[in-house]
Amino acid sequence: MTLERARTLIRDIPDFPSEGILFKDITPVLGDAQAFSTVLDALAERIAGKGFTRVVAIESRGFLFGAPLADRLKIGLAPVRKLGKLPYHTDRVEYALEYGTGTLEAHVDAITPGDKCVVIDDLLATGGTAGAAGRLVEKQGGKIGAFLFVVELTFLNGRSVLAQNGTPVESLISF
Ligand code: AMP
């Protein structure tokens, strides 16, 4: 199994969740044991041996890759969620959406100051979501060592937003 074959499993869903969006459905990758394992190996390879101490996974598809990645690296995971989902005290950041704003939260003790964090999500589009997660990490005294994605929509140029401070941006499969 290669990443190229994993790429062929990603399914295009036109007009989901709203008209004009071509949604990249990664669930067939999850459903194929070999493809999922290949993707996780490749994600781990990109960041192994670089002293990361925390995986920061973005709701909700980021959890699907972030949790097994944290286990492979033997480091802890901090979930970043949409407003109102986390039970304990939280820190928040607002970010711009196409219409209006969104809010991301993390528990106040999600990050240990000085943590070297890798922020992971399934897909990089404009970079707004991952950038906001990065600000949340910094608010809690963590450092962003890398942004990591399974899929990157290169035409949206999110990479240039995230790489502004020289932070590495890694993705496995580009469209
Ligand atoms: P952005 O903040 O624009 O980089 O959007 C990234 C977030 O939105 C990620 O959590 C993605 O899962 C989701 N997303 C945005 N565009 C798509 C798309 N075309 N297909 C699948 N997920 C998407």
PDB file of C-alpha atoms and ligand atoms in Angstrom:
ATOM      1  CA  MET A   1       0.000   0.000   0.000  1.00  0.00           C
ATOM      2  CA  THR A   2       1.287   3.403  -0.981  1.00  0.00           C
ATOM      3  CA  LEU A   3       0.097   6.930  -0.283  1.00  0.00           C
ATOM      4  CA  GLU A   4      -0.777   7.096  -3.965  1.00  0.00           C
ATOM      5  CA  ARG A   5      -3.289   4.275  -3.465  1.00  0.00           C
ATOM      6  CA  ALA A   6      -4.621   5.913  -0.286  1.00  0.00           C
ATOM      7  CA  ARG A   7      -5.141   9.026  -2.413  1.00  0.00           C
ATOM      8  CA  THR A   8      -7.414   7.097  -4.789  1.00  0.00           C
ATOM      9  CA  LEU A   9      -9.651   6.147  -1.852  1.00  0.00           C
ATOM     10  CA  ILE A  10     -10.455   9.777  -0.989  1.00  0.00           C
ATOM     11  CA  ARG A  11     -13.950  10.443  -2.304  1.00  0.00           C
ATOM     12  CA  ASP A  12     -15.238  13.720  -3.752  1.00  0.00           C
ATOM     13  CA  ILE A  13     -18.671  14.777  -2.498  1.00  0.00           C
ATOM     14  CA  PRO A  14     -19.989  17.772  -4.475  1.00  0.00           C
ATOM     15  CA  ASP A  15     -22.011  20.448  -2.690  1.00  0.00           C
ATOM     16  CA  PHE A  16     -21.411  19.150   0.859  1.00  0.00           C
ATOM     17  CA  PRO A  17     -21.991  20.582   3.432  1.00  0.00           C
ATOM     18  CA  SER A  18     -23.129  23.496   1.283  1.00  0.00           C
ATOM     19  CA  GLU A  19     -23.412  24.365  -2.380  1.00  0.00           C
ATOM     20  CA  GLY A  20     -20.131  24.946  -4.204  1.00  0.00           C
ATOM     21  CA  ILE A  21     -17.972  22.972  -1.725  1.00  0.00           C
ATOM     22  CA  LEU A  22     -16.238  19.862  -3.056  1.00  0.00           C
ATOM     23  CA  PHE A  23     -15.904  17.847   0.137  1.00  0.00           C
ATOM     24  CA  LYS A  24     -12.968  15.434   0.402  1.00  0.00           C
ATOM     25  CA  ASP A  25     -14.327  12.392   2.230  1.00  0.00           C
ATOM     26  CA  ILE A  26     -11.524  10.506   3.972  1.00  0.00           C
ATOM     27  CA  THR A  27     -13.752   7.805   5.526  1.00  0.00           C
ATOM     28  CA  PRO A  28     -12.825   5.183   2.871  1.00  0.00           C
ATOM     29  CA  VAL A  29      -9.203   5.579   4.001  1.00  0.00           C
ATOM     30  CA  LEU A  30     -10.243   4.856   7.584  1.00  0.00           C
ATOM     31  CA  GLY A  31     -12.188   1.831   6.412  1.00  0.00           C
ATOM     32  CA  ASP A  32      -9.192   0.264   4.668  1.00  0.00           C
ATOM     33  CA  ALA A  33      -6.844  -1.143   7.306  1.00  0.00           C
ATOM     34  CA  GLN A  34      -3.787  -1.017   5.049  1.00  0.00           C
ATOM     35  CA  ALA A  35      -4.464   2.492   3.781  1.00  0.00           C
ATOM     36  CA  PHE A  36      -5.106   3.815   7.283  1.00  0.00           C
ATOM     37  CA  SER A  37      -1.928   2.210   8.570  1.00  0.00           C
ATOM     38  CA  THR A  38       0.113   3.593   5.640  1.00  0.00           C
ATOM     39  CA  VAL A  39      -1.210   7.109   6.296  1.00  0.00           C
ATOM     40  CA  LEU A  40      -0.437   6.861  10.015  1.00  0.00           C
ATOM     41  CA  ASP A  41       3.080   5.568   9.298  1.00  0.00           C
ATOM     42  CA  ALA A  42       3.666   8.485   6.929  1.00  0.00           C
ATOM     43  CA  LEU A  43       2.338  11.048   9.419  1.00  0.00           C
ATOM     44  CA  ALA A  44       4.560   9.636  12.169  1.00  0.00           C
ATOM     45  CA  GLU A  45       7.579   9.613   9.843  1.00  0.00           C
ATOM     46  CA  ARG A  46       7.180  13.340   9.116  1.00  0.00           C
ATOM     47  CA  ILE A  47       7.543  14.307  12.766  1.00  0.00           C
ATOM     48  CA  ALA A  48       9.341  11.442  14.519  1.00  0.00           C
ATOM     49  CA  GLY A  49      12.624  12.179  16.276  1.00  0.00           C
ATOM     50  CA  LYS A  50      12.061  15.942  16.414  1.00  0.00           C
ATOM     51  CA  GLY A  51      11.323  16.263  20.096  1.00  0.00           C
ATOM     52  CA  PHE A  52       7.570  16.768  19.928  1.00  0.00           C
ATOM     53  CA  THR A  53       5.852  16.461  23.307  1.00  0.00           C
ATOM     54  CA  ARG A  54       2.167  16.970  22.384  1.00  0.00           C
ATOM     55  CA  VAL A  55      -0.235  16.196  19.563  1.00  0.00           C
ATOM     56  CA  VAL A  56      -2.916  18.890  19.260  1.00  0.00           C
ATOM     57  CA  ALA A  57      -5.843  17.374  17.337  1.00  0.00           C
ATOM     58  CA  ILE A  58      -8.647  19.447  15.841  1.00  0.00           C
ATOM     59  CA  GLU A  59     -12.298  18.346  16.047  1.00  0.00           C
ATOM     60  CA  SER A  60     -13.503  16.162  14.613  1.00  0.00           C
ATOM     61  CA  ARG A  61     -11.694  14.364  11.815  1.00  0.00           C
ATOM     62  CA  GLY A  62      -8.381  15.528  13.242  1.00  0.00           C
ATOM     63  CA  PHE A  63      -9.094  13.266  16.233  1.00  0.00           C
ATOM     64  CA  LEU A  64      -9.229  10.204  13.969  1.00  0.00           C
ATOM     65  CA  PHE A  65      -5.624  10.696  12.908  1.00  0.00           C
ATOM     66  CA  GLY A  66      -4.296  12.567  15.941  1.00  0.00           C
ATOM     67  CA  ALA A  67      -5.142   9.922  18.539  1.00  0.00           C
ATOM     68  CA  PRO A  68      -3.380   6.969  16.859  1.00  0.00           C
ATOM     69  CA  LEU A  69      -0.496   9.279  15.932  1.00  0.00           C
ATOM     70  CA  ALA A  70      -0.019  10.304  19.585  1.00  0.00           C
ATOM     71  CA  ASP A  71       0.026   6.638  20.532  1.00  0.00           C
ATOM     72  CA  ARG A  72       2.656   5.844  17.888  1.00  0.00           C
ATOM     73  CA  LEU A  73       4.842   8.713  19.084  1.00  0.00           C
ATOM     74  CA  LYS A  74       4.164   7.865  22.735  1.00  0.00           C
ATOM     75  CA  ILE A  75       3.236  11.453  23.563  1.00  0.00           C
ATOM     76  CA  GLY A  76       0.039  12.956  24.973  1.00  0.00           C
ATOM     77  CA  LEU A  77      -2.856  14.410  23.009  1.00  0.00           C
ATOM     78  CA  ALA A  78      -4.730  17.685  23.515  1.00  0.00           C
ATOM     79  CA  PRO A  79      -8.144  17.889  21.838  1.00  0.00           C
ATOM     80  CA  VAL A  80      -9.193  21.255  20.389  1.00  0.00           C
ATOM     81  CA  ARG A  81     -12.965  21.486  20.015  1.00  0.00           C
ATOM     82  CA  LYS A  82     -15.702  23.766  18.818  1.00  0.00           C
ATOM     83  CA  LEU A  83     -17.358  25.973  21.420  1.00  0.00           C
ATOM     84  CA  GLY A  84     -19.339  24.269  24.170  1.00  0.00           C
ATOM     85  CA  LYS A  85     -18.146  20.674  23.818  1.00  0.00           C
ATOM     86  CA  LEU A  86     -15.434  20.464  26.475  1.00  0.00           C
ATOM     87  CA  PRO A  87     -16.547  19.840  30.074  1.00  0.00           C
ATOM     88  CA  TYR A  88     -13.805  21.564  32.130  1.00  0.00           C
ATOM     89  CA  HIS A  89     -12.576  25.203  32.220  1.00  0.00           C
ATOM     90  CA  THR A  90     -11.358  26.308  28.802  1.00  0.00           C
ATOM     91  CA  ASP A  91      -9.278  28.852  26.910  1.00  0.00           C
ATOM     92  CA  ARG A  92     -10.817  30.136  23.678  1.00  0.00           C
ATOM     93  CA  VAL A  93      -9.832  31.726  20.397  1.00  0.00           C
ATOM     94  CA  GLU A  94     -12.089  33.226  17.766  1.00  0.00           C
ATOM     95  CA  TYR A  95     -11.395  32.859  14.075  1.00  0.00           C
ATOM     96  CA  ALA A  96     -12.945  34.064  10.850  1.00  0.00           C
ATOM     97  CA  LEU A  97     -15.273  31.790   8.909  1.00  0.00           C
ATOM     98  CA  GLU A  98     -16.632  32.430   5.449  1.00  0.00           C
ATOM     99  CA  TYR A  99     -19.675  33.945   7.151  1.00  0.00           C
ATOM    100  CA  GLY A 100     -19.118  35.272  10.705  1.00  0.00           C
ATOM    101  CA  THR A 101     -16.745  33.796  13.249  1.00  0.00           C
ATOM    102  CA  GLY A 102     -16.108  30.471  14.953  1.00  0.00           C
ATOM    103  CA  THR A 103     -14.615  29.683  18.339  1.00  0.00           C
ATOM    104  CA  LEU A 104     -12.185  26.921  19.274  1.00  0.00           C
ATOM    105  CA  GLU A 105     -11.576  25.779  22.837  1.00  0.00           C
ATOM    106  CA  ALA A 106      -9.048  23.722  24.743  1.00  0.00           C
ATOM    107  CA  HIS A 107      -9.058  22.791  28.413  1.00  0.00           C
ATOM    108  CA  VAL A 108      -6.964  25.254  30.431  1.00  0.00           C
ATOM    109  CA  ASP A 109      -4.512  22.463  31.288  1.00  0.00           C
ATOM    110  CA  ALA A 110      -4.370  20.940  27.777  1.00  0.00           C
ATOM    111  CA  ILE A 111      -0.853  22.221  27.100  1.00  0.00           C
ATOM    112  CA  THR A 112       2.071  22.228  29.513  1.00  0.00           C
ATOM    113  CA  PRO A 113       4.038  25.483  29.063  1.00  0.00           C
ATOM    114  CA  GLY A 114       7.057  24.697  26.869  1.00  0.00           C
ATOM    115  CA  ASP A 115       5.352  21.790  25.102  1.00  0.00           C
ATOM    116  CA  LYS A 116       6.540  21.330  21.519  1.00  0.00           C
ATOM    117  CA  CYS A 117       3.268  20.756  19.700  1.00  0.00           C
ATOM    118  CA  VAL A 118       2.240  19.333  16.363  1.00  0.00           C
ATOM    119  CA  VAL A 119      -1.197  20.553  15.288  1.00  0.00           C
ATOM    120  CA  ILE A 120      -2.998  17.930  13.212  1.00  0.00           C
ATOM    121  CA  ASP A 121      -6.174  17.946  11.137  1.00  0.00           C
ATOM    122  CA  ASP A 122      -7.471  15.808   8.303  1.00  0.00           C
ATOM    123  CA  LEU A 123      -7.380  18.578   5.723  1.00  0.00           C
ATOM    124  CA  LEU A 124      -5.790  21.975   5.099  1.00  0.00           C
ATOM    125  CA  ALA A 125      -8.030  24.375   3.177  1.00  0.00           C
ATOM    126  CA  THR A 126      -7.611  28.106   3.949  1.00  0.00           C
ATOM    127  CA  GLY A 127      -5.601  27.465   7.120  1.00  0.00           C
ATOM    128  CA  GLY A 128      -8.003  29.430   9.333  1.00  0.00           C
ATOM    129  CA  THR A 129      -8.869  26.540  11.622  1.00  0.00           C
ATOM    130  CA  ALA A 130      -5.337  25.252  12.129  1.00  0.00           C
ATOM    131  CA  GLY A 131      -4.053  28.797  12.586  1.00  0.00           C
ATOM    132  CA  ALA A 132      -6.607  29.378  15.343  1.00  0.00           C
ATOM    133  CA  ALA A 133      -5.604  26.117  17.029  1.00  0.00           C
ATOM    134  CA  GLY A 134      -2.015  27.339  16.876  1.00  0.00           C
ATOM    135  CA  ARG A 135      -2.937  30.588  18.616  1.00  0.00           C
ATOM    136  CA  LEU A 136      -4.687  28.583  21.332  1.00  0.00           C
ATOM    137  CA  VAL A 137      -1.545  26.526  21.894  1.00  0.00           C
ATOM    138  CA  GLU A 138       0.563  29.693  22.145  1.00  0.00           C
ATOM    139  CA  LYS A 139      -1.937  31.235  24.555  1.00  0.00           C
ATOM    140  CA  GLN A 140      -1.253  28.285  26.848  1.00  0.00           C
ATOM    141  CA  GLY A 141       2.526  28.651  26.587  1.00  0.00           C
ATOM    142  CA  GLY A 142       3.106  25.902  24.035  1.00  0.00           C
ATOM    143  CA  LYS A 143       5.292  26.142  20.921  1.00  0.00           C
ATOM    144  CA  ILE A 144       4.079  25.114  17.471  1.00  0.00           C
ATOM    145  CA  GLY A 145       6.719  22.841  15.974  1.00  0.00           C
ATOM    146  CA  ALA A 146       4.660  21.826  12.932  1.00  0.00           C
ATOM    147  CA  PHE A 147       1.267  21.763  11.285  1.00  0.00           C
ATOM    148  CA  LEU A 148       0.418  18.331   9.902  1.00  0.00           C
ATOM    149  CA  PHE A 149      -2.377  17.281   7.524  1.00  0.00           C
ATOM    150  CA  VAL A 150      -3.392  14.199   5.605  1.00  0.00           C
ATOM    151  CA  VAL A 151      -4.822  16.247   2.716  1.00  0.00           C
ATOM    152  CA  GLU A 152      -3.907  19.705   1.408  1.00  0.00           C
ATOM    153  CA  LEU A 153      -6.022  21.718  -1.045  1.00  0.00           C
ATOM    154  CA  THR A 154      -3.088  23.601  -2.544  1.00  0.00           C
ATOM    155  CA  PHE A 155      -5.185  26.047  -4.596  1.00  0.00           C
ATOM    156  CA  LEU A 156      -6.467  27.645  -1.362  1.00  0.00           C
ATOM    157  CA  ASN A 157      -2.930  28.501  -0.257  1.00  0.00           C
ATOM    158  CA  GLY A 158      -3.509  27.800   3.454  1.00  0.00           C
ATOM    159  CA  ARG A 159       0.128  26.789   3.691  1.00  0.00           C
ATOM    160  CA  SER A 160       1.296  30.382   3.222  1.00  0.00           C
ATOM    161  CA  VAL A 161      -0.930  31.503   6.122  1.00  0.00           C
ATOM    162  CA  LEU A 162       0.417  28.857   8.508  1.00  0.00           C
ATOM    163  CA  ALA A 163       4.072  29.065   7.473  1.00  0.00           C
ATOM    164  CA  GLN A 164       4.249  32.816   8.159  1.00  0.00           C
ATOM    165  CA  ASN A 165       6.505  32.457  11.202  1.00  0.00           C
ATOM    166  CA  GLY A 166       8.629  29.815   9.531  1.00  0.00           C
ATOM    167  CA  THR A 167       6.619  26.974  11.056  1.00  0.00           C
ATOM    168  CA  PRO A 168       6.905  23.747   9.010  1.00  0.00           C
ATOM    169  CA  VAL A 169       3.681  22.707   7.261  1.00  0.00           C
ATOM    170  CA  GLU A 170       3.503  19.033   6.275  1.00  0.00           C
ATOM    171  CA  SER A 171       0.855  17.229   4.252  1.00  0.00           C
ATOM    172  CA  LEU A 172       0.743  13.782   2.669  1.00  0.00           C
ATOM    173  CA  ILE A 173      -1.690  14.079  -0.222  1.00  0.00           C
ATOM    174  CA  SER A 174      -2.287  17.214  -2.330  1.00  0.00           C
ATOM    175  CA  PHE A 175      -5.170  18.095  -4.591  1.00  0.00           C
TER     176      PHE A 175
HETATM  177  P1  AMP B   1      -9.713  25.720   6.778  1.00  0.00           P
HETATM  178  O1  AMP B   1      -9.864  26.347   8.129  1.00  0.00           O
HETATM  179  O2  AMP B   1     -10.306  26.547   5.679  1.00  0.00           O
HETATM  180  O3  AMP B   1      -8.290  25.291   6.502  1.00  0.00           O
HETATM  181  O4  AMP B   1     -10.615  24.416   6.785  1.00  0.00           O
HETATM  182  C1  AMP B   1     -10.147  23.263   7.372  1.00  0.00           C
HETATM  183  C2  AMP B   1     -11.210  22.532   8.155  1.00  0.00           C
HETATM  184  O5  AMP B   1     -12.428  22.431   7.419  1.00  0.00           O
HETATM  185  C3  AMP B   1     -10.777  21.117   8.427  1.00  0.00           C
HETATM  186  O6  AMP B   1     -11.233  20.734   9.717  1.00  0.00           O
HETATM  187  C4  AMP B   1     -11.413  20.308   7.338  1.00  0.00           C
HETATM  188  O7  AMP B   1     -11.802  19.054   7.796  1.00  0.00           O
HETATM  189  C5  AMP B   1     -12.613  21.124   6.900  1.00  0.00           C
HETATM  190  N1  AMP B   1     -12.700  21.292   5.437  1.00  0.00           N
HETATM  191  C6  AMP B   1     -12.576  22.455   4.747  1.00  0.00           C
HETATM  192  N2  AMP B   1     -12.733  22.272   3.437  1.00  0.00           N
HETATM  193  C7  AMP B   1     -12.938  20.949   3.268  1.00  0.00           C
HETATM  194  C8  AMP B   1     -13.155  20.104   2.116  1.00  0.00           C
HETATM  195  N3  AMP B   1     -13.190  20.602   0.870  1.00  0.00           N
HETATM  196  N4  AMP B   1     -13.312  18.774   2.322  1.00  0.00           N
HETATM  197  C9  AMP B   1     -13.262  18.262   3.567  1.00  0.00           C
HETATM  198  N5  AMP B   1     -13.086  19.003   4.678  1.00  0.00           N
HETATM  199  C10 AMP B   1     -12.924  20.326   4.543  1.00  0.00           C
END
